[in-house]
PDB file of C-alpha atoms in Angstrom:
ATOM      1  CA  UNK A   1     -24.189   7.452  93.770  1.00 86.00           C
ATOM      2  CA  UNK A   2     -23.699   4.206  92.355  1.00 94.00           C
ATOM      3  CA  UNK A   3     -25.918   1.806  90.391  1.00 97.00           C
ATOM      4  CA  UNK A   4     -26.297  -1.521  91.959  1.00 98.00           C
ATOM      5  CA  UNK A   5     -26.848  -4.359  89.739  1.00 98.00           C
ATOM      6  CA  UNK A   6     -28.353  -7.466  92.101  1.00 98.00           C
ATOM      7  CA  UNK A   7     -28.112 -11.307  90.753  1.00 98.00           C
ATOM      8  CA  UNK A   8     -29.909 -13.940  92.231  1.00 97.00           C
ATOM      9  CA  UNK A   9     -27.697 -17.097  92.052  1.00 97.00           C
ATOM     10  CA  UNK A  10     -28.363 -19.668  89.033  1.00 97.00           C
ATOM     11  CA  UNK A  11     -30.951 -22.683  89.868  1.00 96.00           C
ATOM     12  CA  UNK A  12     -29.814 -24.942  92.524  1.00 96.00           C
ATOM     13  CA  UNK A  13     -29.921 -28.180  93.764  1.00 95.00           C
ATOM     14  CA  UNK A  14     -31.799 -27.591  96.310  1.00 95.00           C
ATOM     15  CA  UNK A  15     -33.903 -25.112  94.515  1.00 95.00           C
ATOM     16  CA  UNK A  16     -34.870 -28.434  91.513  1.00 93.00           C
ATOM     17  CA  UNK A  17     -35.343 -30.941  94.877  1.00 93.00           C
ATOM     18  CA  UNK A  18     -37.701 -28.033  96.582  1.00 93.00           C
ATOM     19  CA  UNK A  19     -35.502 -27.592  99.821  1.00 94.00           C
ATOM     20  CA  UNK A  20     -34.568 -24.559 101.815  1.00 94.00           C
ATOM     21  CA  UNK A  21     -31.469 -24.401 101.815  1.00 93.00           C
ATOM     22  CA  UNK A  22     -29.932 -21.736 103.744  1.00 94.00           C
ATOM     23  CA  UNK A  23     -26.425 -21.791 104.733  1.00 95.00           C
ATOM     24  CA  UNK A  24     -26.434 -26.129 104.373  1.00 94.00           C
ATOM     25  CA  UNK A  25     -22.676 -26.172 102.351  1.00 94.00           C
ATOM     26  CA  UNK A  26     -22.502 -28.191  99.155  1.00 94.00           C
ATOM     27  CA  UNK A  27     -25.516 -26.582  97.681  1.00 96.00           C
ATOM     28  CA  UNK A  28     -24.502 -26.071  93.919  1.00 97.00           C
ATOM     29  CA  UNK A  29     -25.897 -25.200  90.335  1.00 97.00           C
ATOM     30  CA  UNK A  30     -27.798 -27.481  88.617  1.00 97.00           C
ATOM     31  CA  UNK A  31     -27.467 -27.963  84.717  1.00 96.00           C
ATOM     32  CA  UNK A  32     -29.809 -25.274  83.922  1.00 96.00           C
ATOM     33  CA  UNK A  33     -28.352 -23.231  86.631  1.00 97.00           C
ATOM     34  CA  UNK A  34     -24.965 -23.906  84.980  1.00 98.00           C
ATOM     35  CA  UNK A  35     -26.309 -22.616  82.235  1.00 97.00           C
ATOM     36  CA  UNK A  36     -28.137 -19.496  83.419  1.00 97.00           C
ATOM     37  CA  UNK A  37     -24.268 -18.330  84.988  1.00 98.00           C
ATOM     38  CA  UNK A  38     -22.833 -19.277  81.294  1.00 97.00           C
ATOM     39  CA  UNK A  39     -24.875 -17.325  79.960  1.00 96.00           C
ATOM     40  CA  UNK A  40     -24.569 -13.891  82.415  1.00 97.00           C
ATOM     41  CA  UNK A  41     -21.808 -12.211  80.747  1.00 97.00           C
ATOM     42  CA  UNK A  42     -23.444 -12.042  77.483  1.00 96.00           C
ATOM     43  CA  UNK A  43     -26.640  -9.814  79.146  1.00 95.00           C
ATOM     44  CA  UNK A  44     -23.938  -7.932  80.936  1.00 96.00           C
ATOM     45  CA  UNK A  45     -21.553  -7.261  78.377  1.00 94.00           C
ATOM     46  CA  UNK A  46     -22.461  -3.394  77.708  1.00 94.00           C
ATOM     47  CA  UNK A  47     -22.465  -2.710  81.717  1.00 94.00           C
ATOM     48  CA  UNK A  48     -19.342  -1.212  82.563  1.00 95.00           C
ATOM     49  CA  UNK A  49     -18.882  -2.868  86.454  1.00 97.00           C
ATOM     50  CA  UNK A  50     -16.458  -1.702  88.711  1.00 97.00           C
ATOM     51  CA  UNK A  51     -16.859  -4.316  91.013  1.00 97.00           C
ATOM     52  CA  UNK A  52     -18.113  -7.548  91.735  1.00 98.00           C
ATOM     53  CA  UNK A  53     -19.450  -8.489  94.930  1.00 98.00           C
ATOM     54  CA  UNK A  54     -20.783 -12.423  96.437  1.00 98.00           C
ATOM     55  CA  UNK A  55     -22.442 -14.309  99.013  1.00 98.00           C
ATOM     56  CA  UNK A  56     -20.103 -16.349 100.045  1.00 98.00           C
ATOM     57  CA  UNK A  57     -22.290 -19.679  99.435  1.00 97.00           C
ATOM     58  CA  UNK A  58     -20.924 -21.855  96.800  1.00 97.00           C
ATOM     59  CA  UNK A  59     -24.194 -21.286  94.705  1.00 97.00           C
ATOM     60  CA  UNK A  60     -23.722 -17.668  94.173  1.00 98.00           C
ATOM     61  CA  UNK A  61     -19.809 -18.020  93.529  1.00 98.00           C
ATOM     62  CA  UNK A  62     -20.530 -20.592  90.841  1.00 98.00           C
ATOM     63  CA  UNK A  63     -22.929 -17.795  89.253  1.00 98.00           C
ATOM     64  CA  UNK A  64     -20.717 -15.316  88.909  1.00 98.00           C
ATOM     65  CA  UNK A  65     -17.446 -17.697  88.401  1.00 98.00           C
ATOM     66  CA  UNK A  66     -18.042 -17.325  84.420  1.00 98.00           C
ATOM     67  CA  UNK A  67     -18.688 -13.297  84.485  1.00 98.00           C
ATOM     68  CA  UNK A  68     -15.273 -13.139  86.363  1.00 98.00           C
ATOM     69  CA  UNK A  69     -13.630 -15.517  83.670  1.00 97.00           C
ATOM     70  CA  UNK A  70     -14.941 -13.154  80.899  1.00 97.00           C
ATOM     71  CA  UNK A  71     -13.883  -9.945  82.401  1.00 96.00           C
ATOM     72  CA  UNK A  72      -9.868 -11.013  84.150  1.00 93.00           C
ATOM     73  CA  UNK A  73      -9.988  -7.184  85.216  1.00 91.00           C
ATOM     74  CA  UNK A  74     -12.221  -7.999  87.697  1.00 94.00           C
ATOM     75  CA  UNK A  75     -11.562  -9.615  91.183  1.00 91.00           C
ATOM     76  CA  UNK A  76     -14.203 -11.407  93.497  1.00 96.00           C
ATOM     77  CA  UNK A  77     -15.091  -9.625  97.414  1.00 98.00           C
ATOM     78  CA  UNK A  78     -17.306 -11.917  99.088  1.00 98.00           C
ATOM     79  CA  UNK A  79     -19.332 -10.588 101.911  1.00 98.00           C
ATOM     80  CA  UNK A  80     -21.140 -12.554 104.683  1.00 98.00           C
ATOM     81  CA  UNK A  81     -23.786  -9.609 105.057  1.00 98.00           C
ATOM     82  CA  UNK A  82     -25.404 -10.634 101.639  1.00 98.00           C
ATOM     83  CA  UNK A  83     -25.473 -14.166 101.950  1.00 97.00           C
ATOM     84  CA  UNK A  84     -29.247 -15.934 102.621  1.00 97.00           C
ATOM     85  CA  UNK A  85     -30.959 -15.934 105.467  1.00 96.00           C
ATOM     86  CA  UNK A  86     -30.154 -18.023 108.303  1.00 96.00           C
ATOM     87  CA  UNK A  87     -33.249 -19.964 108.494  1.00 96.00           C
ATOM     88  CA  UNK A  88     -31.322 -22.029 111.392  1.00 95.00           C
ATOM     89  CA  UNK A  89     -33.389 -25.490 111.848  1.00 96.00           C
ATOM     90  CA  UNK A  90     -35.320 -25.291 108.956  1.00 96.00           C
ATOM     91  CA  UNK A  91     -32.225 -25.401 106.977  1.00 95.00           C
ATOM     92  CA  UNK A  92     -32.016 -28.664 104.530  1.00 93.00           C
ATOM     93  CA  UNK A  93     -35.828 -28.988 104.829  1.00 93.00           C
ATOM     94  CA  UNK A  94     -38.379 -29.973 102.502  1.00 94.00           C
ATOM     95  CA  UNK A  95     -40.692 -26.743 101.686  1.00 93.00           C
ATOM     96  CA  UNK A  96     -43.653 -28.445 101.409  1.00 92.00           C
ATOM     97  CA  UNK A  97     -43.416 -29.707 104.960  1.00 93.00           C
ATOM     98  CA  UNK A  98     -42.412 -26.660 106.093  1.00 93.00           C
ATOM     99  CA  UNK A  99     -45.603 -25.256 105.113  1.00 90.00           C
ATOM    100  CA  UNK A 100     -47.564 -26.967 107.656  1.00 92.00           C
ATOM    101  CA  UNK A 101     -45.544 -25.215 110.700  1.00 93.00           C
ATOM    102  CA  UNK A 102     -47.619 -22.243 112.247  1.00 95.00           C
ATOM    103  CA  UNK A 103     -44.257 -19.975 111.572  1.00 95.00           C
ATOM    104  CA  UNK A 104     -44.941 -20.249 107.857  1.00 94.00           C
ATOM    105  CA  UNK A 105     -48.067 -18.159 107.826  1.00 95.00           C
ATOM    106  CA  UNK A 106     -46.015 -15.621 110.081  1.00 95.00           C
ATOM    107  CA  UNK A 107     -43.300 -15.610 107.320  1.00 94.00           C
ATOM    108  CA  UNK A 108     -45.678 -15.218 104.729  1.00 93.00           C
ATOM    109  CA  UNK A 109     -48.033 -12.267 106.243  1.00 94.00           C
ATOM    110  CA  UNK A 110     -46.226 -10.377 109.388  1.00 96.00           C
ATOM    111  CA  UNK A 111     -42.493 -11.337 108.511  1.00 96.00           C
ATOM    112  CA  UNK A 112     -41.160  -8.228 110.606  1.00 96.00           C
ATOM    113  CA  UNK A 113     -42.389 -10.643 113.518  1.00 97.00           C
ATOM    114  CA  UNK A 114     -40.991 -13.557 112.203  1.00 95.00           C
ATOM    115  CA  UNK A 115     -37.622 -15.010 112.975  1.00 96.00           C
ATOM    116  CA  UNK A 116     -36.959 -18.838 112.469  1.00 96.00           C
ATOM    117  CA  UNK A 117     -35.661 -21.283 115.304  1.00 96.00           C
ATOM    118  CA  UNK A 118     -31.974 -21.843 116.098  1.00 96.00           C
ATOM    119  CA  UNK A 119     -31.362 -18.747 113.365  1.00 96.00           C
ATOM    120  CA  UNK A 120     -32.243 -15.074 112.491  1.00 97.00           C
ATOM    121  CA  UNK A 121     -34.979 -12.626 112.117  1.00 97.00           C
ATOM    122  CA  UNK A 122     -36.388 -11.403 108.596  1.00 96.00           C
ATOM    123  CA  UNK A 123     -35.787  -7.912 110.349  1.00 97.00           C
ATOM    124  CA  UNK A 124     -32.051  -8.950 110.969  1.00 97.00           C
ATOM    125  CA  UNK A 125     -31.801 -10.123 107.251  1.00 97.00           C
ATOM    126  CA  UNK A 126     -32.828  -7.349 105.987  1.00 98.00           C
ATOM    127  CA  UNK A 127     -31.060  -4.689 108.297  1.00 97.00           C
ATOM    128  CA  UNK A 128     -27.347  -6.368 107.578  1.00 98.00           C
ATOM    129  CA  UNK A 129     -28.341  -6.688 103.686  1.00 98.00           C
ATOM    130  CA  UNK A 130     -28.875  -2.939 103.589  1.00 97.00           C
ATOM    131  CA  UNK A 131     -26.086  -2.192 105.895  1.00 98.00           C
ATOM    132  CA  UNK A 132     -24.077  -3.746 103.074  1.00 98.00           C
ATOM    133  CA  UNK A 133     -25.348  -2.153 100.441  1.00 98.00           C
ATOM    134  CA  UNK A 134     -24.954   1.569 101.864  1.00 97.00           C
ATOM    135  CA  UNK A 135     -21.292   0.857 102.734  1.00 97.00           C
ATOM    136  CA  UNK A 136     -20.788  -0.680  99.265  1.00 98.00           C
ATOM    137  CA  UNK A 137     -22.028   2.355  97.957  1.00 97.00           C
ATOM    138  CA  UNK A 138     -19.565   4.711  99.901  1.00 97.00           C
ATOM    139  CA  UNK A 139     -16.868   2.529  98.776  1.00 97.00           C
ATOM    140  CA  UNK A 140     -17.664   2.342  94.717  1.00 97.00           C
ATOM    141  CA  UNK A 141     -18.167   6.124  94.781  1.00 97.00           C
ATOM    142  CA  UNK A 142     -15.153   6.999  96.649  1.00 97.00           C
ATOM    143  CA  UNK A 143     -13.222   4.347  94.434  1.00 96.00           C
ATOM    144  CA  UNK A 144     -14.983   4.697  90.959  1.00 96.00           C
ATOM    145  CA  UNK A 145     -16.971   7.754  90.916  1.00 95.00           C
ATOM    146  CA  UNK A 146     -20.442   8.376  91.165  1.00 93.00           C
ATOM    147  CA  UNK A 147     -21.308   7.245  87.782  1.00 94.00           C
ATOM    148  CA  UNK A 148     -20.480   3.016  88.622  1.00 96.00           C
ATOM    149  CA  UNK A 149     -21.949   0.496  88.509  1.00 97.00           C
ATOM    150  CA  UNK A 150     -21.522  -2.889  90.430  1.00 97.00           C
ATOM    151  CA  UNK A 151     -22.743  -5.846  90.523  1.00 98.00           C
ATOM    152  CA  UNK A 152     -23.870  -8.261  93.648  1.00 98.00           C
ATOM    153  CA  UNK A 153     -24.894 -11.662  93.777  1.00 98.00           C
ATOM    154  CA  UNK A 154     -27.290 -13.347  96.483  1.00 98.00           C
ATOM    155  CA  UNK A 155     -30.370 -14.578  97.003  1.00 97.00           C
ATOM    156  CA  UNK A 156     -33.860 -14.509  96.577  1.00 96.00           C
ATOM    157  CA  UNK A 157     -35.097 -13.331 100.452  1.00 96.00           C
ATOM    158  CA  UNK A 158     -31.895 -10.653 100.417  1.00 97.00           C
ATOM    159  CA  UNK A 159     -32.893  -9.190  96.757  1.00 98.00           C
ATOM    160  CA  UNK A 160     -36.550  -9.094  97.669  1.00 97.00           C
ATOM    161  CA  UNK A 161     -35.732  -7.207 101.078  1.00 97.00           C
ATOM    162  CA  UNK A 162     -33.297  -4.982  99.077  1.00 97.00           C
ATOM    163  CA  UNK A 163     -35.885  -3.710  96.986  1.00 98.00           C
ATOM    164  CA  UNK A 164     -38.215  -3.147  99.706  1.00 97.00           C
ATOM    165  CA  UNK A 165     -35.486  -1.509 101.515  1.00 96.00           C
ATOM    166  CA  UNK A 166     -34.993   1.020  98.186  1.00 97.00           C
ATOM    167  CA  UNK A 167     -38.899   1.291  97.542  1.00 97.00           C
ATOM    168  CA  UNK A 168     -39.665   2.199 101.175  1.00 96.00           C
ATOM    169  CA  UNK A 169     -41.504  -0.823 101.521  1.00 96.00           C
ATOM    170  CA  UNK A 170     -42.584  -2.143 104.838  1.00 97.00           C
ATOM    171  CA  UNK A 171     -40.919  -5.403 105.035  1.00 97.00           C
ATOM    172  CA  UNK A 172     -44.283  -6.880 105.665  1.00 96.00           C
ATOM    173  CA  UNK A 173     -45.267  -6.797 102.267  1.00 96.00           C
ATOM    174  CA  UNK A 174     -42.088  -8.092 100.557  1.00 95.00           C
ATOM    175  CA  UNK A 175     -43.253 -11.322 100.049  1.00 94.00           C
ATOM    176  CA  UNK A 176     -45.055  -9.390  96.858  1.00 94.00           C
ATOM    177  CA  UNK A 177     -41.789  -9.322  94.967  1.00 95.00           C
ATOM    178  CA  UNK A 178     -40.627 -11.923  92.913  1.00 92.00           C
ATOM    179  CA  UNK A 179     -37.201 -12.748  91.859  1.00 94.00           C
ATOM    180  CA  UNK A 180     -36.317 -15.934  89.663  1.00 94.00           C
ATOM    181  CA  UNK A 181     -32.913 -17.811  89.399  1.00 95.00           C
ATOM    182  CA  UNK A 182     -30.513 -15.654  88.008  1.00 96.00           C
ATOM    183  CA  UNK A 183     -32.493 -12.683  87.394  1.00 96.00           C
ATOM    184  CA  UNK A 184     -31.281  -9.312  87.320  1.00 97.00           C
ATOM    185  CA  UNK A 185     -32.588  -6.607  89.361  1.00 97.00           C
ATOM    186  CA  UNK A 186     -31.123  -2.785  88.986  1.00 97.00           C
ATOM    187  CA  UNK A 187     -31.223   0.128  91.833  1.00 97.00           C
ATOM    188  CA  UNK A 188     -29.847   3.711  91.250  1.00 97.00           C
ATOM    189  CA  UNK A 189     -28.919   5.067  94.202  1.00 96.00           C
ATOM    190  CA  UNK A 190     -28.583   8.858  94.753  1.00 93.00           C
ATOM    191  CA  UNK A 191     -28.438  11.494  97.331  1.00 91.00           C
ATOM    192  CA  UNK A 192     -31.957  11.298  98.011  1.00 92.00           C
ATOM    193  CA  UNK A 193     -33.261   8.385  96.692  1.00 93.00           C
ATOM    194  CA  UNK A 194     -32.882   5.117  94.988  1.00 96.00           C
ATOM    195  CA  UNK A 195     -34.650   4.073  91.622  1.00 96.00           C
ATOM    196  CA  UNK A 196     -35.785   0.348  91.274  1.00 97.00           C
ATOM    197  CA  UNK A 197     -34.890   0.578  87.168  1.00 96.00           C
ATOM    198  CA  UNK A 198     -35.191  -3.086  86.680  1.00 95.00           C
ATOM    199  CA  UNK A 199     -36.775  -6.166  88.520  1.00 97.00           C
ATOM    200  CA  UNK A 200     -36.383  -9.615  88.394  1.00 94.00           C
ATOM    201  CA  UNK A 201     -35.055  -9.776  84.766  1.00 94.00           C
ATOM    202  CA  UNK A 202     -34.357 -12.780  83.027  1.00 91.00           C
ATOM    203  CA  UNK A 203     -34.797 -11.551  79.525  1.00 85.00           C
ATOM    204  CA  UNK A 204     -37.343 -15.204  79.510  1.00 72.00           C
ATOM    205  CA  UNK A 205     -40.876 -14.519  79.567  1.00 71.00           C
ATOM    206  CA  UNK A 206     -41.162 -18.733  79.884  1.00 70.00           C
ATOM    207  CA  UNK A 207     -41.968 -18.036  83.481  1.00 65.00           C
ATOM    208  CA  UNK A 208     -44.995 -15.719  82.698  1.00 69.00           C
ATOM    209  CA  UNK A 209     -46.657 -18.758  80.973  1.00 71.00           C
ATOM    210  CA  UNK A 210     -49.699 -20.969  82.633  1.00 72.00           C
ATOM    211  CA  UNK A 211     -47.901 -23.644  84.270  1.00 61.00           C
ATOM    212  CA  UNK A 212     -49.420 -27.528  84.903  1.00 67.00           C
ATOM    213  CA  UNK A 213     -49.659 -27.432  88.388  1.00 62.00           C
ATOM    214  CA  UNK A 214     -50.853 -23.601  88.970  1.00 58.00           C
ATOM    215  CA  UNK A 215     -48.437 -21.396  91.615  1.00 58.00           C
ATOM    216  CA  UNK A 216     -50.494 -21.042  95.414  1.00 62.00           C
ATOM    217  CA  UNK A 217     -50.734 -17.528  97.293  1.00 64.00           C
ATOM    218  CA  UNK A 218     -47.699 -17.869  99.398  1.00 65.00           C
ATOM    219  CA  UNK A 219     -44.540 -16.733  98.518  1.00 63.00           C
ATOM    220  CA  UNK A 220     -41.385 -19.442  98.001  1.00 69.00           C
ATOM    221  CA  UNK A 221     -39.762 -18.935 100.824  1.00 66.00           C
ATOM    222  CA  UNK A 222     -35.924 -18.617  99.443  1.00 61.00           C
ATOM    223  CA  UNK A 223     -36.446 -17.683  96.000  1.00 58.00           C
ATOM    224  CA  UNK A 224     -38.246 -21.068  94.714  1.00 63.00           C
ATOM    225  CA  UNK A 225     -36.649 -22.794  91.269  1.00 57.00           C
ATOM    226  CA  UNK A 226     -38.202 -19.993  88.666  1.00 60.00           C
ATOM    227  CA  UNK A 227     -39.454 -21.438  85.611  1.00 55.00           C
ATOM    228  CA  UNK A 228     -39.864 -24.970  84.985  1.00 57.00           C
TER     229      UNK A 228
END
């Protein structure tokens, strides 16, 4: 079966001014996160990908908008099952007031149980992601053999509950994974199971470096900005 190759979109806007963003349109790159997508089909250039495959949000499309400009054999499927979680009225909010609401300790400990208001469940994010991913999967293979590879491009909640997903990972502990701003993370899928061969890599180990203003224990919900 296939080998999935899994971009998180380039640092955003909303990602630099600490909001969740969601499904709020406009959200775009930033100048480092314009830089991050320049930069993307350099690290790729020995992968030989078959297809290419986006959120539809404009923040993932810009990511892979210079990959698709390098390689003119490839076209662009966009597919609503990948794109971020719909965090419904927390969308556009600040993170650091959402961290006062009782549903953020839900989201960070139990987030099978949590699902946010006027939006979806973590469980529903994660089932659709997956969903995706398996019928991707068929179609590559039956396409371009077992051999492919392809690539996908979301966001930080959706990659961390695809990995879960392909570790066997109860969903309640996925807020363990990290996955920075256009990071690459590789799964090998076969017939009986899938092989997390890469996460989260940037080829930067800036991130890895004491910051000023040390990280908490709860996860970013989103993704957060990566390193500074």
């Amino acid at each position: 079966m296939p080998t999935l190759i899994l971009v998180r979109h380039g640092r955003s806007t909303a990602n630099t001014a600490g909001l969740l963003a969601g499904w709020t349109p406009g959200v775009a790159l930033d100048e480092r996160g314009a830089a991050q997508a320049a930069a993307l089909p350099a690290r790729l250039s020995e992968l030989p990908l078959a297809e290419v495959v986006s959120s539809p949000l404009q923040r993932c499309r810009e990511t892979v908008a210079p990959l698709l400009a390098a390689r003119p054999g490839l076209s662009l499927h966009t597919d609503d099952r990948i794109g971020e979680c719909d965090y419904g009225d927390w969308s556009g909010r600040k993170l650091a007031e959402l961290a006062d609401e009782p549903l953020m300790k839900v989201v960070q400990q139990h987030p099978t149980a949590a699902a946010f208001p006027g939006g979806e469940s973590m469980r529903q994010m994660q089932h659709r992601a997956a969903e995706a991913v398996r019928e991707w999967n068929a179609r590559v293979e039956a396409e371009h053999g077992p051999d492919a590879v392809y690539l996908m491009c979301s966001h930080g909640d959706i990659i961390k509950s695809l990995v879960a997903d392909a570790l066997g990972l109860h969903l309640d502990l996925f807020q363990r994974i990290s996955v920075e701003p256009c990071s690459v993370t590789a799964i090998r899928y076969t017939r009986l199971r899938p092989f997390l061969v890469r996460l989260g890599d940037t080829g930067d180990f800036a991130s890895l470096a004491p910051r000023e203003q040390p990280q908490g224990p709860d996860a970013t919900v989103g993704g957060g900005a990566g390193a500074p």
